[in-house]
Tab-separated table of C-alpha atoms in Angstrom:
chain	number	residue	atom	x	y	z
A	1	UNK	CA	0.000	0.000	0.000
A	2	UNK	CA	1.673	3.139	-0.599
A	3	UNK	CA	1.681	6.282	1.809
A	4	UNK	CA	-0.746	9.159	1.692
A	5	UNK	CA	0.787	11.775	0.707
A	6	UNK	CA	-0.585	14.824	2.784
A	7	UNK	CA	0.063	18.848	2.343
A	8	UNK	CA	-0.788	22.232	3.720
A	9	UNK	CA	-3.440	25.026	2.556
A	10	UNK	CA	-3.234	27.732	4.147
A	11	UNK	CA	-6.352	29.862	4.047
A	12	UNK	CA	-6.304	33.357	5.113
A	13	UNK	CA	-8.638	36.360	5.926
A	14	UNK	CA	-6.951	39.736	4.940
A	15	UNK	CA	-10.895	41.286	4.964
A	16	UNK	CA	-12.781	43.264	7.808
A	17	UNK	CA	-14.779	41.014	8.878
A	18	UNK	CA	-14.741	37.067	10.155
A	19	UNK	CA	-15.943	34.535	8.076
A	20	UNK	CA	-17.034	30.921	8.620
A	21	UNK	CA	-15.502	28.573	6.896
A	22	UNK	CA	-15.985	24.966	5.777
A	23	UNK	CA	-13.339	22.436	3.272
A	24	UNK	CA	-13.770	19.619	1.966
A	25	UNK	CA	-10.903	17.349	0.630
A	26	UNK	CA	-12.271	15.546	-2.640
A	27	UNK	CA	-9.341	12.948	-2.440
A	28	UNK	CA	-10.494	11.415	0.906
A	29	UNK	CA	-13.194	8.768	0.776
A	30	UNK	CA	-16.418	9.818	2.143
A	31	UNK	CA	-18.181	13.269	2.773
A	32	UNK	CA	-16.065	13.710	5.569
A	33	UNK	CA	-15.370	17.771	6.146
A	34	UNK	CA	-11.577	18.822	6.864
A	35	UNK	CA	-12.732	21.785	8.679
A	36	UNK	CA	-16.423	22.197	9.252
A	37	UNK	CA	-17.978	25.810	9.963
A	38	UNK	CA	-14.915	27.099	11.628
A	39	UNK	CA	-14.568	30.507	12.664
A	40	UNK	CA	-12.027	32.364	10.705
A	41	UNK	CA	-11.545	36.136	12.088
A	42	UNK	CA	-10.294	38.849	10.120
A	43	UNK	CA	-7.004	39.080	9.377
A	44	UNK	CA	-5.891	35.544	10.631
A	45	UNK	CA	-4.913	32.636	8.875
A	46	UNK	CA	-5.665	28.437	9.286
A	47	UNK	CA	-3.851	25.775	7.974
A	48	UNK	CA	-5.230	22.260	6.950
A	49	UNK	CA	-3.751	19.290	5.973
A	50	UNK	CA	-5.253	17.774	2.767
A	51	UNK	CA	-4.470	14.695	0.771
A	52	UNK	CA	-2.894	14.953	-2.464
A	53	UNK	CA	-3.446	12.406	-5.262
A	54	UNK	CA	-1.020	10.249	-6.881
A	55	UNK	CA	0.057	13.173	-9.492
A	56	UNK	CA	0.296	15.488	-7.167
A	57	UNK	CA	-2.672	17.883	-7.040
A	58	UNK	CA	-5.107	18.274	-4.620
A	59	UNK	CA	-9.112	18.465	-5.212
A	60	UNK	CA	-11.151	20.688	-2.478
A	61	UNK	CA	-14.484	22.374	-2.487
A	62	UNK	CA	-14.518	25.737	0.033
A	63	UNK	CA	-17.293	27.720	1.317
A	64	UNK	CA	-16.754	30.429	3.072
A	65	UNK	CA	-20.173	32.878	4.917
A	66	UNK	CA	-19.480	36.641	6.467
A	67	UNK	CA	-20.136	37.183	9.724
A	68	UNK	CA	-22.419	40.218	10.292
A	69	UNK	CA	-24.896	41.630	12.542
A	70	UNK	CA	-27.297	43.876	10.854
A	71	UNK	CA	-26.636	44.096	7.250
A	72	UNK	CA	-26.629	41.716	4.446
A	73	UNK	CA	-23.955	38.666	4.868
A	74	UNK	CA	-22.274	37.123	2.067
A	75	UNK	CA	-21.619	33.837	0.903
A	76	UNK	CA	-18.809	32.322	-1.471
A	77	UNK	CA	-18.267	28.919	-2.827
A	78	UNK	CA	-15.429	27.719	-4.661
A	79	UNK	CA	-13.989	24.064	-5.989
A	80	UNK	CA	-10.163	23.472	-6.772
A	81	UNK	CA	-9.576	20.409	-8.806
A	82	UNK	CA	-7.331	19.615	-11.837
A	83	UNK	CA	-6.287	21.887	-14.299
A	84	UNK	CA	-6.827	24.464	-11.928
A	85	UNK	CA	-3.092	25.929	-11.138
A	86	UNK	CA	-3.981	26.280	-7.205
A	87	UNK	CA	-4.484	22.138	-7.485
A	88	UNK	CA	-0.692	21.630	-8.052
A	89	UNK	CA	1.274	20.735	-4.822
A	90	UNK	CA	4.479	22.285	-4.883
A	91	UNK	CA	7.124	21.732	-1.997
A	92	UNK	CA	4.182	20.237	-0.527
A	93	UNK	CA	2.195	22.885	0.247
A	94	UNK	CA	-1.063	24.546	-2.153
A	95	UNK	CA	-1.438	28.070	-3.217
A	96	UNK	CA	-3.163	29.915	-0.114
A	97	UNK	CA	-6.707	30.266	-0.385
A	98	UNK	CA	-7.616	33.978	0.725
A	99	UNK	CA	-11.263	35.701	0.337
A	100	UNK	CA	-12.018	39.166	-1.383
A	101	UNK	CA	-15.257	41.145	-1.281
A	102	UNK	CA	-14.196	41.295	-5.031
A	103	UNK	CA	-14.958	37.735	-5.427
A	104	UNK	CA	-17.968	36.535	-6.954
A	105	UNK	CA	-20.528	36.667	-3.574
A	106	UNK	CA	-23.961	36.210	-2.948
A	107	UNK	CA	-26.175	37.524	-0.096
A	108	UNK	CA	-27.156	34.427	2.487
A	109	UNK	CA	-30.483	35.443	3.923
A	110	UNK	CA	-30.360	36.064	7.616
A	111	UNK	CA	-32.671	32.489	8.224
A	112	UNK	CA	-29.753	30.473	6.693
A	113	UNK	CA	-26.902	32.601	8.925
A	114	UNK	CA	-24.931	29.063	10.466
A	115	UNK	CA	-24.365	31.544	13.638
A	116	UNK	CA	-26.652	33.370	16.631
């Protein structure tokens, strides 16, 4: 059996405000979420370990939710799989995943808000 190769994302939060955030590694087996609604404030930065495949890429679907109070919250969903550039492992770590309000974002109605 040969060893599972694992590597680092980083994801970081350079906006002003925290985010939740949930990944999911596409190489595992299962539905089973590498980091599930956690609390990413702004500013800061989380590493995960995800598993690459057996050329070297990685395959990951992110969502990410702004944490508000009164106005509208957004909501961004992305999925990094071959070809996509940020799939290649190099020196066994992925391109950083970061968020930007100039990302494609949608508003997540206040019912659906994963926090009090």
């Amino acid at each position: 059996m040969l060893p599972i190769a694992m590597v680092t994302l980083d994801v970081t939060n350079e906006e002003d405000f925290d985010i939740f955030i949930w990944i999911r590694d596409l190489n595992t087996v299962g539905r089973v979420f590498t980091v599930d609604g956690a609390r990413l404030n702004q500013d800061s930065q989380l590493s995960v370990q995800l598993q690459e495949d057996g050329n070297g890429k990685v395959s990951y679907h992110w969502a990410a939710e702004q944490i508000v109070d009164e106005k509208p919250a957004y909501h961004w969903v992305g999925l990094v799989k071959p070809s996509d550039p940020a799939a290649v492992v190099t020196a066994d770590e992925v391109p950083t995943l970061d968020f930007s309000d100039t990302k494609k974002a949608v508003v997540l109605p206040y019912m659906f808000r994963p926090y009090p």
